[in-house]
PDB file of C-alpha atoms in Angstrom:
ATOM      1  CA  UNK A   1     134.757 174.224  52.905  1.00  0.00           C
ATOM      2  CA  UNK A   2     136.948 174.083  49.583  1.00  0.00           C
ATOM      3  CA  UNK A   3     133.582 174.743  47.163  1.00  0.00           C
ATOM      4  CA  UNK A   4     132.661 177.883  49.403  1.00  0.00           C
ATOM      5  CA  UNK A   5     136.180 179.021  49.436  1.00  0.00           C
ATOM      6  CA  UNK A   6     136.214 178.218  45.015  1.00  0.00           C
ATOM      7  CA  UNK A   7     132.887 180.457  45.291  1.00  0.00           C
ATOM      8  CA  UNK A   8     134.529 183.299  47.293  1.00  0.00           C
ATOM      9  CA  UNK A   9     136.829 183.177  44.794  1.00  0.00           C
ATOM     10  CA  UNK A  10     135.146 183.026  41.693  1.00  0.00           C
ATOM     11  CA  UNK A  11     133.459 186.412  43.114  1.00  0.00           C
ATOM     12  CA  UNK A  12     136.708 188.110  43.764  1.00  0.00           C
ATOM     13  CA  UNK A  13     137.805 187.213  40.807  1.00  0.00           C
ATOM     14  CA  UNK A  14     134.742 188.728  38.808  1.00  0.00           C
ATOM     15  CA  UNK A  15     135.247 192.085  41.066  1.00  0.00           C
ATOM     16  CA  UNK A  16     138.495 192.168  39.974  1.00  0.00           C
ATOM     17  CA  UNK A  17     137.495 191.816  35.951  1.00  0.00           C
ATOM     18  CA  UNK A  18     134.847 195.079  36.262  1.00  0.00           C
ATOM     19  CA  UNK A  19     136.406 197.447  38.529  1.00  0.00           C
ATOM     20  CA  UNK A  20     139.207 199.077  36.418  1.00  0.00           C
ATOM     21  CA  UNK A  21     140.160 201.435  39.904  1.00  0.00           C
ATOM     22  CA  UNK A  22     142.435 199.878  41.622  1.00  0.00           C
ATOM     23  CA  UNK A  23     141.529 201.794  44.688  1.00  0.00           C
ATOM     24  CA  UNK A  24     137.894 201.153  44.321  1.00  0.00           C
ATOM     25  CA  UNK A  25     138.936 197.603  44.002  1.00  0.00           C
ATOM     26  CA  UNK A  26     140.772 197.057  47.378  1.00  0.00           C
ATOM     27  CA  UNK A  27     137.610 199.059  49.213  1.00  0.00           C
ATOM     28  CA  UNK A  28     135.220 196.518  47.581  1.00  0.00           C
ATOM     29  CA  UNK A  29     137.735 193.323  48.469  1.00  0.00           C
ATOM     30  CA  UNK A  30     138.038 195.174  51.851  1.00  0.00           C
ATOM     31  CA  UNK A  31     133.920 195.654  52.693  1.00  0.00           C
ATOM     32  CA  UNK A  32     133.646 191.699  51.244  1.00  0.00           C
ATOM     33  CA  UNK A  33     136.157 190.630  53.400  1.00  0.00           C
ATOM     34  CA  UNK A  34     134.678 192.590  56.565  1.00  0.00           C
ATOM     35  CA  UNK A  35     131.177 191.340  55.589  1.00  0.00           C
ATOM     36  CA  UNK A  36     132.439 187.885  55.687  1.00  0.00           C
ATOM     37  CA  UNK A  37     134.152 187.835  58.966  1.00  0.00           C
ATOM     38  CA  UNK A  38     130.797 189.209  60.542  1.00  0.00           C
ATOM     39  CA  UNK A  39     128.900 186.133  58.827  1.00  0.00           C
ATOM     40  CA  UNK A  40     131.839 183.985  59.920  1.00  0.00           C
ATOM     41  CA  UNK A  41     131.523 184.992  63.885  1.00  0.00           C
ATOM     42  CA  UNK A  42     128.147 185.047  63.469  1.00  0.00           C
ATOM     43  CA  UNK A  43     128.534 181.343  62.389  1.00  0.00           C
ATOM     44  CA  UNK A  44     130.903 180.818  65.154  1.00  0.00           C
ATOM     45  CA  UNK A  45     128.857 182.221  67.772  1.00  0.00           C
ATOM     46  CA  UNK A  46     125.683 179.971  66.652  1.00  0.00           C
ATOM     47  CA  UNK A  47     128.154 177.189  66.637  1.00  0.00           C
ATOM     48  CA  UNK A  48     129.362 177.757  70.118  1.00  0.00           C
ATOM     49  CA  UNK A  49     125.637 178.260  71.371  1.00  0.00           C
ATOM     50  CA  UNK A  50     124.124 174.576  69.991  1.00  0.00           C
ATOM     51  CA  UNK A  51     127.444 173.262  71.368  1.00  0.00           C
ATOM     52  CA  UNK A  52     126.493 174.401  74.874  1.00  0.00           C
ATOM     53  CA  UNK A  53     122.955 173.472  74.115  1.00  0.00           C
ATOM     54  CA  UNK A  54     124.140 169.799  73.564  1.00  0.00           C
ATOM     55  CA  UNK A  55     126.646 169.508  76.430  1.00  0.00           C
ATOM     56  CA  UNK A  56     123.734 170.836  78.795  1.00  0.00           C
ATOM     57  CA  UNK A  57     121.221 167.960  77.166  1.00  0.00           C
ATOM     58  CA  UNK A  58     124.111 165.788  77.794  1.00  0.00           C
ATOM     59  CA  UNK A  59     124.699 166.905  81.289  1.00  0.00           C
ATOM     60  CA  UNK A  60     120.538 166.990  81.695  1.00  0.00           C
ATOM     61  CA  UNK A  61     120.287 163.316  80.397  1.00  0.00           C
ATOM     62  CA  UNK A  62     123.085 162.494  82.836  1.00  0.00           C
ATOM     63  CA  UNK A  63     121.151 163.479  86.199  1.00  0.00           C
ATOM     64  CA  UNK A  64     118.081 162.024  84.244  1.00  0.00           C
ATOM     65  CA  UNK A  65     119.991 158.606  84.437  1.00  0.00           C
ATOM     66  CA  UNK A  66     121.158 158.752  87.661  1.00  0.00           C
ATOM     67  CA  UNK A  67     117.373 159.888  89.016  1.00  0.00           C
ATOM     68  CA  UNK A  68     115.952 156.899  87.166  1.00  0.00           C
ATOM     69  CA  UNK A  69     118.713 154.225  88.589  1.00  0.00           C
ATOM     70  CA  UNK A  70     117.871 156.061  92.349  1.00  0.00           C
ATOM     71  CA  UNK A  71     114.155 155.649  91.571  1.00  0.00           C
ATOM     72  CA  UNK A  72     114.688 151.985  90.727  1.00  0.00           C
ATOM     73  CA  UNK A  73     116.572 150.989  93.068  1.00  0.00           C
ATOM     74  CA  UNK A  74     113.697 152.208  95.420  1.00  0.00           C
ATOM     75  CA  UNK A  75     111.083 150.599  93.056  1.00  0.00           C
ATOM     76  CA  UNK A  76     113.160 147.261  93.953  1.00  0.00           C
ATOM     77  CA  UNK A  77     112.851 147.452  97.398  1.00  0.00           C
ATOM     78  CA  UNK A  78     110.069 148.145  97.705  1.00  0.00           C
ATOM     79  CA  UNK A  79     108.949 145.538  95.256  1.00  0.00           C
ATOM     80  CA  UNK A  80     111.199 143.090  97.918  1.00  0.00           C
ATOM     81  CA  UNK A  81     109.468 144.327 100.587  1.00  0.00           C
ATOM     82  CA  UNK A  82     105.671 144.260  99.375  1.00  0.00           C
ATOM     83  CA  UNK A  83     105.811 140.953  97.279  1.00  0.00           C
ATOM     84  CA  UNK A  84     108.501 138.507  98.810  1.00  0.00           C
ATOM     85  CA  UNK A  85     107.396 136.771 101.418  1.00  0.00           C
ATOM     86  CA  UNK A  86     110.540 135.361 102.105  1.00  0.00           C
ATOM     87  CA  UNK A  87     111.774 138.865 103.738  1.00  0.00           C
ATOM     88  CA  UNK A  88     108.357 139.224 106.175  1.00  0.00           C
ATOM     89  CA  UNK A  89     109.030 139.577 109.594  1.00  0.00           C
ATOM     90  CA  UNK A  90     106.302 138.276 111.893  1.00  0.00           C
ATOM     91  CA  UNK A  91     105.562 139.024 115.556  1.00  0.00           C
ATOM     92  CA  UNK A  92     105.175 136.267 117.653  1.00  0.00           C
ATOM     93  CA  UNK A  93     104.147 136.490 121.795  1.00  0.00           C
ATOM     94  CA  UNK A  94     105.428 133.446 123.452  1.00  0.00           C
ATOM     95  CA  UNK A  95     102.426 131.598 125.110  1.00  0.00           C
ATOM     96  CA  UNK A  96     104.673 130.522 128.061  1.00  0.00           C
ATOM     97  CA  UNK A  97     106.382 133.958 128.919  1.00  0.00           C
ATOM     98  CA  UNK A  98     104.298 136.649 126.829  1.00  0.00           C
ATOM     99  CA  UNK A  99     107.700 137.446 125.106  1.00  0.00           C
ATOM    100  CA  UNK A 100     107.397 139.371 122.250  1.00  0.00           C
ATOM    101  CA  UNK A 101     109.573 138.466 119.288  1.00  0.00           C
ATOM    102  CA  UNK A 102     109.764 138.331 115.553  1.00  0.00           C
ATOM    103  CA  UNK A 103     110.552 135.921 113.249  1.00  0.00           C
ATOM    104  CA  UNK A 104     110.825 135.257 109.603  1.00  0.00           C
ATOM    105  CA  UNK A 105     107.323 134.276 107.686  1.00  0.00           C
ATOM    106  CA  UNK A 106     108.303 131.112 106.013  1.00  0.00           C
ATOM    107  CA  UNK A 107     105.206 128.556 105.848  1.00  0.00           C
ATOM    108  CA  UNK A 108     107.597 125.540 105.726  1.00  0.00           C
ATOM    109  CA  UNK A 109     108.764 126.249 109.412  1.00  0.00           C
ATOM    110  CA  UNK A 110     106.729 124.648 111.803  1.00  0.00           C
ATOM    111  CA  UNK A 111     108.169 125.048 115.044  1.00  0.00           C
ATOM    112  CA  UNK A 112     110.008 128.079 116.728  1.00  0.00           C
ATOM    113  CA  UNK A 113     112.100 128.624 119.821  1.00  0.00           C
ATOM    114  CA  UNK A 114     111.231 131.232 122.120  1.00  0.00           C
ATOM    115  CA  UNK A 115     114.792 132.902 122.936  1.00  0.00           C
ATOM    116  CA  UNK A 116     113.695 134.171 126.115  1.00  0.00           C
ATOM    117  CA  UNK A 117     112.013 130.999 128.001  1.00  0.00           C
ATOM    118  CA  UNK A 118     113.715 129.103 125.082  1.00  0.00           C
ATOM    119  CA  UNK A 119     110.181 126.699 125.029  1.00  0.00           C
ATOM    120  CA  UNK A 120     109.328 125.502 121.391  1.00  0.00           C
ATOM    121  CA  UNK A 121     106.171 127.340 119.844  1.00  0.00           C
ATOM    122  CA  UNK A 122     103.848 125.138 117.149  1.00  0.00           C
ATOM    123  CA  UNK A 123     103.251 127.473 114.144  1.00  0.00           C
ATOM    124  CA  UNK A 124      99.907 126.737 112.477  1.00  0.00           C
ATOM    125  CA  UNK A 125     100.260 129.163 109.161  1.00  0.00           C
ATOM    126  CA  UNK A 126      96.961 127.064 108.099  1.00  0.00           C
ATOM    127  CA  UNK A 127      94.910 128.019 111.216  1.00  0.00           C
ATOM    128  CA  UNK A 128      91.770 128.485 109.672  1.00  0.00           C
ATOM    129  CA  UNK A 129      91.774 125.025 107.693  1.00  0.00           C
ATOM    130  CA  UNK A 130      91.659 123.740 111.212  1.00  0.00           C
ATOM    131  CA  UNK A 131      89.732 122.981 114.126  1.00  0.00           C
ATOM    132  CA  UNK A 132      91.182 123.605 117.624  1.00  0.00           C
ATOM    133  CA  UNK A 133      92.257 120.289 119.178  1.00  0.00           C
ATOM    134  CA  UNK A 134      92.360 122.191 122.799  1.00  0.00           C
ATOM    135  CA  UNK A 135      95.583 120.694 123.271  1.00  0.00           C
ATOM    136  CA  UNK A 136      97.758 123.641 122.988  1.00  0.00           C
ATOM    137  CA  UNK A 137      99.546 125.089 126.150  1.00  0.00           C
ATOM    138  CA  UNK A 138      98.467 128.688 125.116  1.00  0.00           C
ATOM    139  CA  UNK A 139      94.795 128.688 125.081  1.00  0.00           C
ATOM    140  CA  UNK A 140      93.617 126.141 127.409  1.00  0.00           C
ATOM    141  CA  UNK A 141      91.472 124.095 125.187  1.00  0.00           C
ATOM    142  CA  UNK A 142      89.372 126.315 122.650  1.00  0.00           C
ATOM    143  CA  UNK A 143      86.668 123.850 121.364  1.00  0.00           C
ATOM    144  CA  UNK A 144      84.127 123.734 118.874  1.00  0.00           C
ATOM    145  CA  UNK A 145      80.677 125.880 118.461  1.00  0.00           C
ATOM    146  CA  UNK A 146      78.908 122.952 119.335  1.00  0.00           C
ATOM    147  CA  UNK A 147      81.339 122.869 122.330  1.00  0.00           C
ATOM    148  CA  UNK A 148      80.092 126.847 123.498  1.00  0.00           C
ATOM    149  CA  UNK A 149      76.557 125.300 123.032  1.00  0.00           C
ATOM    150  CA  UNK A 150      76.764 122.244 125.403  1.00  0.00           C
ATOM    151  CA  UNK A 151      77.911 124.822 127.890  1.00  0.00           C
ATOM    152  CA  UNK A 152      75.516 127.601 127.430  1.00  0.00           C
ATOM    153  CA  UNK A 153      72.720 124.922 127.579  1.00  0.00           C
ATOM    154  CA  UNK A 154      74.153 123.361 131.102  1.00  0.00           C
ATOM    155  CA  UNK A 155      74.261 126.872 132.475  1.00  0.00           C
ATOM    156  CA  UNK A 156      70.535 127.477 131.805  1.00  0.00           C
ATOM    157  CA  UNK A 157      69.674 123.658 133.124  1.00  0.00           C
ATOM    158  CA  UNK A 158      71.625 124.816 136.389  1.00  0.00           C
ATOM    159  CA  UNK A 159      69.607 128.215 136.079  1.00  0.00           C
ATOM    160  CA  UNK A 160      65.971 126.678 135.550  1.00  0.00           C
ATOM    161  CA  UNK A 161      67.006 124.608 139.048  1.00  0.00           C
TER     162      UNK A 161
END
């Protein structure tokens, strides 16, 4: 601010040297002065307006933020819920009691308790590596293909009788 105050100065002081009237002098020093002030507010105003500008891309960025951290927070649960199996629930109908219950999906649990009947249930997460033994109390002895063939070809024996 001190160099444009020196060059307001240095112009006054030039004003001063040619105008000789001293009335004339104080007019020109007095429409200077007014022009300045309007330049000045002018300045001010400007000022005032980026400063509200700012504060509102402050206040902008804020929600932003907070939108983001919401829309994470979501993104993480439902990242836990889609991709950690940990957290599945899994229905289960008792084979003794046809209770319906749920319990958590954890392939290293083999056995669960039926808290109605309060019987012990086998959990086979690898049922399709394996054959049916028949042996379980829910089914009442599945069998094989080849099984469903020996009986289909009895049934047409007894038919052809």
């Amino acid at each position: 601010m001190s160099v444009l105050q020196d060059k307001f100065n240095a112009i006054i002081a030039n004003i001063e040297e040619r105008i000789t009237d001293q009335e004339e002098l104080e007019f020109v020093k007095q429409q200077i002065a007014d022009i300045s002030m309007m330049y000045i507010d002018e300045i001010n105003k400007i000022m005032d307006l980026s400063e509200r500008r700012v504060n509102q891309v402050y206040e902008n960025q804020k929600i932003l933020e907070q939108k983001m951290a919401e829309i994470e927070r979501g993104m993480s649960t439902i990242e836990k819920e889609l991709f950690i199996e940990d957290e599945y629930d899994f229905e289960i109908v008792c084979p003794y009691c046809n209770h319906e219950f749920l319990t958590d999906i954890n392939s290293d649990k083999k056995e669960v308790e039926c808290p109605e009947c309060h019987n012990v249930i086998e959990l086979d997460w690898n049922a399709e590596e394996h054959e049916c033994s028949g042996h379980c109390g829910s089914c009442g002895g599945c069998g094989t293909d080849e099984d469903d063939e020996t009986v289909e070809d009895e049934e047409s024996q007894e038919d052809d009788m």
